[in-house]
Amino acid sequence: MRPPLLRLAVAALAVLVLALPARAAFETRAKAAYVIDQSTGTVLLEKNAQQPLPPASMSKLMTLNMLFEALHDGRVTLQTRFSVSERAKAMGGSTMFLNERDRPTVEELIQGIIVMSGNDACVVVAEGLAGTEEAFARLMTERAQALGMENSTFANASGWPHPNQRMSMKDLAILAQRLIDEFPEYYGYFSEREFPFDGRAPQNRFNRNPLLGLGIGADGLKTGHTSEAGYGLVGSALQAGRRVTFVISGLDTAEQRAEEAERIVNWAFRQFVQRKILREGQRLAETGVWLGEIEQVSLVVPADIEMLLPAVVREDVEAEITYRSPVIAPIAEGQELGELVINRPELAPVRVPLVAERAVARGGFVPRLRTAAQVLMRRFGVQDAGL
């Protein structure tokens, strides 16, 4: 039997939802962008988000991920010292000015990569973990694929321009969320605004993230710039328990990058609100039960449902319930029997499983006899006489 499709009018959710619909469209100057409300998993903005693009120094986040994983599984500690090769010393661009006599600690290298964007530090990490930068780049690509970063390939550890150094904005967001969620003990390094490292690079000791210190909750992650990639930023901010993570690329100047990043953070926090719209155990429908000790069971929400919704009223929120009816007993308490789909203006729909409110055991002789009689009466067009 096909499940009936039952459309709920807004009245079913009106108490909690009616005042919370649509958003104003956001136009970004970035050539590619991806914005996600990390607390709810709601994608707020996509623009060329799955296109593989040159990531510049934003790809250093993958080098850091590999290093954080090595810390997690005990291959290294924050006090482990790495050697510096001639190749690492020769790196151009932004550096820590390391030389072959140095033995920087893992912690110093983390700070050097995040704050100073040290290309030399990236090569030191790559060679220290994999022997060569080429081998490390292959491991980065394999690990990225395993983490669901489908549009990422790596040729080096630093983001130095190369035709095979590519990442999509969505992949960078996946990576940023991982660094935040999986490595909280190291994430604090991303908010450090200065790292002088032995005073060797006084003009390169400041974090390039333009949002740090603005009082908008920004606490990471990494800027990037090359002539090919333009100016980009992987950023994240936390306000009142909500976290927004975003990636932008292809801006023309550092000033544009700073302005666009701040605009995105302000828009994401001011144009959307998070609300609890359904409570655990709330009844939304009933379905018939065949051969059970009772004839109907309620479909309920298994947990409190919080949802991100646009903050400006435009239109109603619609919802649909689909479920099988009848369901053959026995039924377990909490067994999934249906689905609620809530359609939000200009945002992806939210799907919520609906479960049985209580267990229903298989009935004895009388319920089975009643069911058989009902089947026969329906087949021959006889009205139910109250069996």
GROMACS .gro file of C-alpha atoms in nm:
model
  387
    1MET     CA    1   0.000   0.000   0.000
    2ARG     CA    2   0.135   0.339  -0.097
    3PRO     CA    3   0.187   0.578   0.198
    4PRO     CA    4  -0.061   0.864   0.199
    5LEU     CA    5   0.093   1.210   0.163
    6LEU     CA    6  -0.049   1.442   0.425
    7ARG     CA    7   0.022   1.814   0.386
    8LEU     CA    8   0.024   2.012   0.707
    9ALA     CA    9  -0.100   2.370   0.687
   10VAL     CA   10   0.111   2.636   0.852
   11ALA     CA   11  -0.132   2.626   1.143
   12ALA     CA   12   0.028   2.301   1.254
   13LEU     CA   13   0.353   2.484   1.322
   14ALA     CA   14   0.223   2.838   1.349
   15VAL     CA   15   0.287   2.888   1.717
   16LEU     CA   16   0.657   2.852   1.664
   17VAL     CA   17   0.722   2.933   1.301
   18LEU     CA   18   0.481   3.194   1.170
   19ALA     CA   19   0.698   3.496   1.246
   20LEU     CA   20   1.016   3.348   1.104
   21PRO     CA   21   1.037   3.332   0.728
   22ALA     CA   22   1.247   3.459   0.443
   23ARG     CA   23   1.585   3.616   0.393
   24ALA     CA   24   1.703   3.900   0.178
   25ALA     CA   25   1.921   3.779  -0.107
   26PHE     CA   26   2.294   3.823  -0.049
   27GLU     CA   27   2.520   3.918  -0.338
   28THR     CA   28   2.888   3.856  -0.284
   29ARG     CA   29   3.175   4.009  -0.480
   30ALA     CA   30   3.376   3.690  -0.431
   31LYS     CA   31   3.413   3.478  -0.743
   32ALA     CA   32   3.343   3.168  -0.534
   33ALA     CA   33   3.189   3.135  -0.188
   34TYR     CA   34   3.036   2.892   0.057
   35VAL     CA   35   2.867   2.985   0.385
   36ILE     CA   36   2.731   2.734   0.634
   37ASP     CA   37   2.567   2.762   0.973
   38GLN     CA   38   2.781   2.500   1.142
   39SER     CA   39   2.550   2.464   1.441
   40THR     CA   40   2.261   2.333   1.229
   41GLY     CA   41   2.437   2.229   0.908
   42THR     CA   42   2.231   2.478   0.706
   43VAL     CA   43   2.399   2.603   0.387
   44LEU     CA   44   2.331   2.977   0.365
   45LEU     CA   45   2.516   3.064   0.044
   46GLU     CA   46   2.678   2.878  -0.246
   47LYS     CA   47   2.854   3.037  -0.540
   48ASN     CA   48   3.076   2.821  -0.762
   49ALA     CA   49   3.122   2.626  -0.440
   50GLN     CA   50   3.213   2.290  -0.592
   51GLN     CA   51   3.452   2.421  -0.859
   52PRO     CA   52   3.817   2.320  -0.800
   53LEU     CA   53   4.015   2.643  -0.774
   54PRO     CA   54   4.369   2.741  -0.674
   55PRO     CA   55   4.347   2.770  -0.294
   56ALA     CA   56   4.675   2.952  -0.229
   57SER     CA   57   4.767   2.946   0.140
   58MET     CA   58   4.419   2.834   0.242
   59SER     CA   59   4.538   2.483   0.153
   60LYS     CA   60   4.777   2.506   0.449
   61LEU     CA   61   4.472   2.399   0.651
   62MET     CA   62   4.515   2.051   0.505
   63THR     CA   63   4.879   2.045   0.613
   64LEU     CA   64   4.764   2.141   0.961
   65ASN     CA   65   4.499   1.869   0.955
   66MET     CA   66   4.765   1.610   0.879
   67LEU     CA   67   4.980   1.742   1.163
   68PHE     CA   68   4.687   1.751   1.408
   69GLU     CA   69   4.608   1.390   1.320
   70ALA     CA   70   4.968   1.295   1.392
   71LEU     CA   71   4.936   1.467   1.730
   72HIS     CA   72   4.610   1.285   1.803
   73ASP     CA   73   4.748   0.938   1.736
   74GLY     CA   74   5.073   1.001   1.923
   75ARG     CA   75   5.321   1.001   1.635
   76VAL     CA   76   5.441   1.343   1.750
   77THR     CA   77   5.390   1.577   2.044
   78LEU     CA   78   5.387   1.956   2.062
   79GLN     CA   79   5.747   1.933   2.186
   80THR     CA   80   5.871   1.710   1.901
   81ARG     CA   81   6.146   1.884   1.704
   82PHE     CA   82   6.176   1.865   1.325
   83SER     CA   83   6.485   1.929   1.115
   84VAL     CA   84   6.499   2.194   0.843
   85SER     CA   85   6.616   2.097   0.497
   86GLU     CA   86   6.783   2.317   0.240
   87ARG     CA   87   6.465   2.292   0.036
   88ALA     CA   88   6.256   2.425   0.324
   89LYS     CA   89   6.502   2.708   0.387
   90ALA     CA   90   6.489   2.809   0.020
   91MET     CA   91   6.113   2.859   0.015
   92GLY     CA   92   6.005   3.207  -0.089
   93GLY     CA   93   5.695   3.406  -0.007
   94SER     CA   94   5.591   3.434   0.356
   95THR     CA   95   5.829   3.243   0.581
   96MET     CA   96   5.956   3.194   0.936
   97PHE     CA   97   6.313   3.244   0.803
   98LEU     CA   98   6.413   2.897   0.919
   99ASN     CA   99   6.762   2.765   0.846
  100GLU     CA  100   6.929   2.423   0.854
  101ARG     CA  101   7.057   2.475   1.207
  102ASP     CA  102   6.705   2.519   1.346
  103ARG     CA  103   6.507   2.244   1.513
  104PRO     CA  104   6.161   2.401   1.555
  105THR     CA  105   5.904   2.228   1.772
  106VAL     CA  106   5.571   2.111   1.638
  107GLU     CA  107   5.402   2.388   1.837
  108GLU     CA  108   5.627   2.652   1.681
  109LEU     CA  109   5.554   2.514   1.336
  110ILE     CA  110   5.178   2.526   1.400
  111GLN     CA  111   5.205   2.889   1.503
  112GLY     CA  112   5.438   2.964   1.215
  113ILE     CA  113   5.192   2.819   0.963
  114ILE     CA  114   4.880   2.982   1.110
  115VAL     CA  115   5.008   3.324   1.211
  116MET     CA  116   5.306   3.378   0.979
  117SER     CA  117   5.173   3.163   0.690
  118GLY     CA  118   5.521   3.012   0.673
  119ASN     CA  119   5.586   2.825   0.350
  120ASP     CA  120   5.911   2.696   0.495
  121ALA     CA  121   5.725   2.562   0.800
  122CYS     CA  122   5.491   2.367   0.573
  123VAL     CA  123   5.780   2.197   0.396
  124VAL     CA  124   5.938   2.112   0.733
  125VAL     CA  125   5.612   1.947   0.845
  126ALA     CA  126   5.572   1.761   0.515
  127GLU     CA  127   5.927   1.622   0.523
  128GLY     CA  128   5.905   1.548   0.895
  129LEU     CA  129   5.588   1.340   0.857
  130ALA     CA  130   5.631   1.179   0.515
  131GLY     CA  131   5.999   1.207   0.420
  132THR     CA  132   5.940   1.423   0.112
  133GLU     CA  133   5.693   1.695   0.022
  134GLU     CA  134   5.584   1.496  -0.283
  135ALA     CA  135   5.493   1.195  -0.069
  136PHE     CA  136   5.315   1.422   0.177
  137ALA     CA  137   5.111   1.580  -0.102
  138ARG     CA  138   4.996   1.236  -0.215
  139LEU     CA  139   4.892   1.154   0.140
  140MET     CA  140   4.705   1.485   0.161
  141THR     CA  141   4.510   1.404  -0.155
  142GLU     CA  142   4.422   1.054  -0.034
  143ARG     CA  143   4.314   1.183   0.306
  144ALA     CA  144   4.105   1.459   0.154
  145GLN     CA  145   3.914   1.205  -0.056
  146ALA     CA  146   3.854   0.991   0.252
  147LEU     CA  147   3.712   1.294   0.434
  148GLY     CA  148   3.462   1.363   0.155
  149MET     CA  149   3.658   1.646  -0.005
  150GLU     CA  150   3.585   1.533  -0.359
  151ASN     CA  151   3.727   1.833  -0.545
  152SER     CA  152   4.068   1.861  -0.381
  153THR     CA  153   4.410   1.760  -0.507
  154PHE     CA  154   4.749   1.860  -0.370
  155ALA     CA  155   5.093   1.899  -0.524
  156ASN     CA  156   5.262   2.064  -0.223
  157ALA     CA  157   5.212   2.144   0.143
  158SER     CA  158   5.212   2.524   0.126
  159GLY     CA  159   4.967   2.622  -0.147
  160TRP     CA  160   5.248   2.734  -0.375
  161PRO     CA  161   5.102   2.782  -0.727
  162HIS     CA  162   5.078   2.453  -0.916
  163PRO     CA  163   4.821   2.326  -1.170
  164ASN     CA  164   4.743   2.025  -0.948
  165GLN     CA  165   4.694   2.230  -0.631
  166ARG     CA  166   4.316   2.268  -0.630
  167MET     CA  167   4.036   2.286  -0.373
  168SER     CA  168   3.670   2.380  -0.390
  169MET     CA  169   3.510   2.625  -0.148
  170LYS     CA  170   3.286   2.348  -0.014
  171ASP     CA  171   3.589   2.125   0.049
  172LEU     CA  172   3.762   2.404   0.239
  173ALA     CA  173   3.448   2.444   0.451
  174ILE     CA  174   3.441   2.070   0.522
  175LEU     CA  175   3.804   2.093   0.629
  176ALA     CA  176   3.745   2.400   0.847
  177GLN     CA  177   3.455   2.233   1.025
  178ARG     CA  178   3.672   1.930   1.090
  179LEU     CA  179   3.952   2.139   1.240
  180ILE     CA  180   3.702   2.312   1.469
  181ASP     CA  181   3.509   2.003   1.577
  182GLU     CA  182   3.778   1.735   1.589
  183PHE     CA  183   4.075   1.932   1.723
  184PRO     CA  184   3.941   2.180   1.982
  185GLU     CA  185   4.263   2.158   2.181
  186TYR     CA  186   4.456   2.306   1.887
  187TYR     CA  187   4.193   2.536   1.739
  188GLY     CA  188   4.291   2.820   1.974
  189TYR     CA  189   4.608   2.874   1.774
  190PHE     CA  190   4.397   3.014   1.490
  191SER     CA  191   4.296   3.316   1.698
  192GLU     CA  192   4.655   3.413   1.790
  193ARG     CA  193   4.714   3.757   1.645
  194GLU     CA  194   5.092   3.765   1.674
  195PHE     CA  195   5.383   3.519   1.675
  196PRO     CA  196   5.729   3.679   1.667
  197PHE     CA  197   5.934   3.352   1.650
  198ASP     CA  198   6.278   3.456   1.761
  199GLY     CA  199   6.234   3.805   1.617
  200ARG     CA  200   6.350   3.696   1.271
  201ALA     CA  201   6.055   3.829   1.073
  202PRO     CA  202   5.924   4.137   1.255
  203GLN     CA  203   5.712   4.246   0.957
  204ASN     CA  204   5.559   3.898   0.923
  205ARG     CA  205   5.464   3.830   1.284
  206PHE     CA  206   5.098   3.932   1.261
  207ASN     CA  207   4.804   3.710   1.172
  208ARG     CA  208   4.660   3.812   0.835
  209ASN     CA  209   4.301   3.726   0.931
  210PRO     CA  210   4.129   4.067   0.910
  211LEU     CA  211   3.836   3.966   1.134
  212LEU     CA  212   4.031   3.892   1.451
  213GLY     CA  213   3.984   4.162   1.709
  214LEU     CA  214   3.670   4.314   1.552
  215GLY     CA  215   3.447   4.190   1.833
  216ILE     CA  216   3.225   3.979   1.604
  217GLY     CA  217   3.326   3.639   1.741
  218ALA     CA  218   3.580   3.558   1.468
  219ASP     CA  219   3.837   3.301   1.583
  220GLY     CA  220   3.987   3.146   1.265
  221LEU     CA  221   4.102   3.021   1.020
  222LYS     CA  222   4.334   3.111   0.725
  223THR     CA  223   4.386   3.367   0.453
  224GLY     CA  224   4.531   3.302   0.109
  225HIS     CA  225   4.659   3.504  -0.185
  226THR     CA  226   4.834   3.448  -0.515
  227SER     CA  227   4.800   3.636  -0.841
  228GLU     CA  228   4.614   3.338  -0.988
  229ALA     CA  229   4.378   3.281  -0.694
  230GLY     CA  230   4.318   3.639  -0.586
  231TYR     CA  231   4.250   3.711  -0.220
  232GLY     CA  232   4.064   3.450  -0.019
  233LEU     CA  233   3.974   3.359   0.338
  234VAL     CA  234   3.846   3.059   0.527
  235GLY     CA  235   3.678   3.213   0.830
  236SER     CA  236   3.464   3.118   1.126
  237ALA     CA  237   3.283   3.312   1.397
  238LEU     CA  238   3.087   3.220   1.708
  239GLN     CA  239   2.805   3.434   1.847
  240ALA     CA  240   2.562   3.331   2.123
  241GLY     CA  241   2.627   2.963   2.068
  242ARG     CA  242   2.586   2.978   1.689
  243ARG     CA  243   2.886   2.916   1.466
  244VAL     CA  244   2.909   3.031   1.106
  245THR     CA  245   3.191   2.907   0.882
  246PHE     CA  246   3.258   3.054   0.538
  247VAL     CA  247   3.500   3.046   0.247
  248ILE     CA  248   3.551   3.321  -0.008
  249SER     CA  249   3.798   3.345  -0.296
  250GLY     CA  250   3.881   3.558  -0.596
  251LEU     CA  251   3.868   3.905  -0.439
  252ASP     CA  252   4.084   4.173  -0.601
  253THR     CA  253   4.246   4.325  -0.291
  254ALA     CA  254   4.310   4.253   0.074
  255GLU     CA  255   4.071   4.538   0.158
  256GLN     CA  256   3.792   4.376  -0.044
  257ARG     CA  257   3.858   4.048   0.134
  258ALA     CA  258   3.828   4.214   0.474
  259GLU     CA  259   3.509   4.399   0.381
  260GLU     CA  260   3.343   4.096   0.223
  261ALA     CA  261   3.430   3.868   0.512
  262GLU     CA  262   3.282   4.108   0.767
  263ARG     CA  263   2.970   4.156   0.554
  264ILE     CA  264   2.916   3.780   0.535
  265VAL     CA  265   2.951   3.732   0.910
  266ASN     CA  266   2.711   4.014   0.989
  267TRP     CA  267   2.457   3.892   0.731
  268ALA     CA  268   2.470   3.531   0.847
  269PHE     CA  269   2.408   3.620   1.211
  270ARG     CA  270   2.152   3.897   1.156
  271GLN     CA  271   1.938   3.752   0.877
  272PHE     CA  272   1.877   3.412   1.034
  273VAL     CA  273   1.751   3.292   1.371
  274GLN     CA  274   1.767   2.953   1.534
  275ARG     CA  275   1.443   2.830   1.692
  276LYS     CA  276   1.312   2.518   1.858
  277ILE     CA  277   1.004   2.436   1.654
  278LEU     CA  278   0.915   2.086   1.776
  279ARG     CA  279   0.955   1.926   2.114
  280GLU     CA  280   1.054   1.569   2.189
  281GLY     CA  281   0.750   1.342   2.197
  282GLN     CA  282   0.520   1.587   2.017
  283ARG     CA  283   0.240   1.400   1.835
  284LEU     CA  284   0.201   1.485   1.468
  285ALA     CA  285  -0.006   1.201   1.321
  286GLU     CA  286  -0.155   0.858   1.382
  287THR     CA  287  -0.128   0.547   1.170
  288GLY     CA  288  -0.335   0.232   1.168
  289VAL     CA  289  -0.198  -0.092   1.307
  290TRP     CA  290  -0.279  -0.434   1.160
  291LEU     CA  291  -0.288  -0.742   1.379
  292GLY     CA  292  -0.192  -0.540   1.687
  293GLU     CA  293  -0.327  -0.515   2.039
  294ILE     CA  294  -0.442  -0.161   1.952
  295GLU     CA  295  -0.570  -0.026   1.621
  296GLN     CA  296  -0.369   0.299   1.601
  297VAL     CA  297  -0.034   0.433   1.719
  298SER     CA  298   0.079   0.796   1.734
  299LEU     CA  299   0.376   0.924   1.532
  300VAL     CA  300   0.595   1.152   1.741
  301VAL     CA  301   0.915   1.355   1.712
  302PRO     CA  302   1.207   1.158   1.864
  303ALA     CA  303   1.396   1.465   1.990
  304ASP     CA  304   1.369   1.842   2.017
  305ILE     CA  305   1.404   1.995   1.670
  306GLU     CA  306   1.593   2.322   1.633
  307MET     CA  307   1.598   2.489   1.295
  308LEU     CA  308   1.760   2.788   1.132
  309LEU     CA  309   1.501   3.015   0.974
  310PRO     CA  310   1.508   3.347   0.789
  311ALA     CA  311   1.436   3.639   1.018
  312VAL     CA  312   1.206   3.851   0.799
  313VAL     CA  313   0.847   3.746   0.736
  314ARG     CA  314   0.750   3.686   0.372
  315GLU     CA  315   0.560   3.364   0.340
  316ASP     CA  316   0.433   3.068   0.536
  317VAL     CA  317   0.632   2.757   0.615
  318GLU     CA  318   0.484   2.439   0.470
  319ALA     CA  319   0.535   2.086   0.592
  320GLU     CA  320   0.447   1.739   0.468
  321ILE     CA  321   0.415   1.409   0.650
  322THR     CA  322   0.449   1.075   0.478
  323TYR     CA  323   0.394   0.740   0.648
  324ARG     CA  324   0.284   0.383   0.589
  325SER     CA  325  -0.068   0.300   0.696
  326PRO     CA  326  -0.150   0.052   0.824
  327VAL     CA  327   0.167  -0.087   0.983
  328ILE     CA  328   0.181  -0.456   1.070
  329ALA     CA  329   0.241  -0.536   1.438
  330PRO     CA  330   0.456  -0.589   1.633
  331ILE     CA  331   0.595  -0.233   1.648
  332ALA     CA  332   0.881  -0.125   1.875
  333GLU     CA  333   0.870   0.199   2.071
  334GLY     CA  334   1.079   0.453   1.878
  335GLN     CA  335   1.054   0.257   1.553
  336GLU     CA  336   1.070   0.492   1.253
  337LEU     CA  337   0.736   0.490   1.075
  338GLY     CA  338   0.725   0.816   0.881
  339GLU     CA  339   0.893   1.145   0.794
  340LEU     CA  340   0.817   1.512   0.837
  341VAL     CA  341   0.960   1.744   0.569
  342ILE     CA  342   0.964   2.114   0.657
  343ASN     CA  343   1.011   2.349   0.361
  344ARG     CA  344   1.189   2.673   0.446
  345PRO     CA  345   1.186   2.978   0.216
  346GLU     CA  346   1.507   2.983   0.007
  347LEU     CA  347   1.676   2.722   0.227
  348ALA     CA  348   1.707   2.346   0.195
  349PRO     CA  349   1.418   2.150   0.347
  350VAL     CA  350   1.460   1.986   0.687
  351ARG     CA  351   1.374   1.617   0.717
  352VAL     CA  352   1.269   1.482   1.055
  353PRO     CA  353   1.199   1.112   1.123
  354LEU     CA  354   0.871   1.030   1.298
  355VAL     CA  355   0.866   0.732   1.532
  356ALA     CA  356   0.614   0.517   1.715
  357GLU     CA  357   0.513   0.671   2.048
  358ARG     CA  358   0.477   0.331   2.214
  359ALA     CA  359   0.536  -0.036   2.149
  360VAL     CA  360   0.248  -0.233   2.000
  361ALA     CA  361   0.249  -0.607   2.054
  362ARG     CA  362   0.095  -0.850   1.812
  363GLY     CA  363  -0.268  -0.905   1.904
  364GLY     CA  364  -0.433  -1.231   2.008
  365PHE     CA  365  -0.716  -1.420   1.841
  366VAL     CA  366  -0.982  -1.145   1.865
  367PRO     CA  367  -0.774  -0.866   1.701
  368ARG     CA  368  -0.670  -1.101   1.421
  369LEU     CA  369  -1.032  -1.205   1.369
  370ARG     CA  370  -1.137  -0.840   1.358
  371THR     CA  371  -0.868  -0.760   1.099
  372ALA     CA  372  -0.971  -1.053   0.880
  373ALA     CA  373  -1.334  -0.945   0.898
  374GLN     CA  374  -1.246  -0.588   0.803
  375VAL     CA  375  -1.047  -0.709   0.501
  376LEU     CA  376  -1.339  -0.922   0.384
  377MET     CA  377  -1.592  -0.641   0.431
  378ARG     CA  378  -1.378  -0.394   0.237
  379ARG     CA  379  -1.329  -0.645  -0.041
  380PHE     CA  380  -1.705  -0.702  -0.076
  381GLY     CA  381  -1.812  -0.344  -0.004
  382VAL     CA  382  -1.980  -0.419   0.330
  383GLN     CA  383  -1.992  -0.138   0.590
  384ASP     CA  384  -1.808  -0.192   0.920
  385ALA     CA  385  -2.077  -0.280   1.177
  386GLY     CA  386  -1.859  -0.210   1.476
  387LEU     CA  387  -1.668  -0.534   1.497
   0.00000   0.00000   0.00000
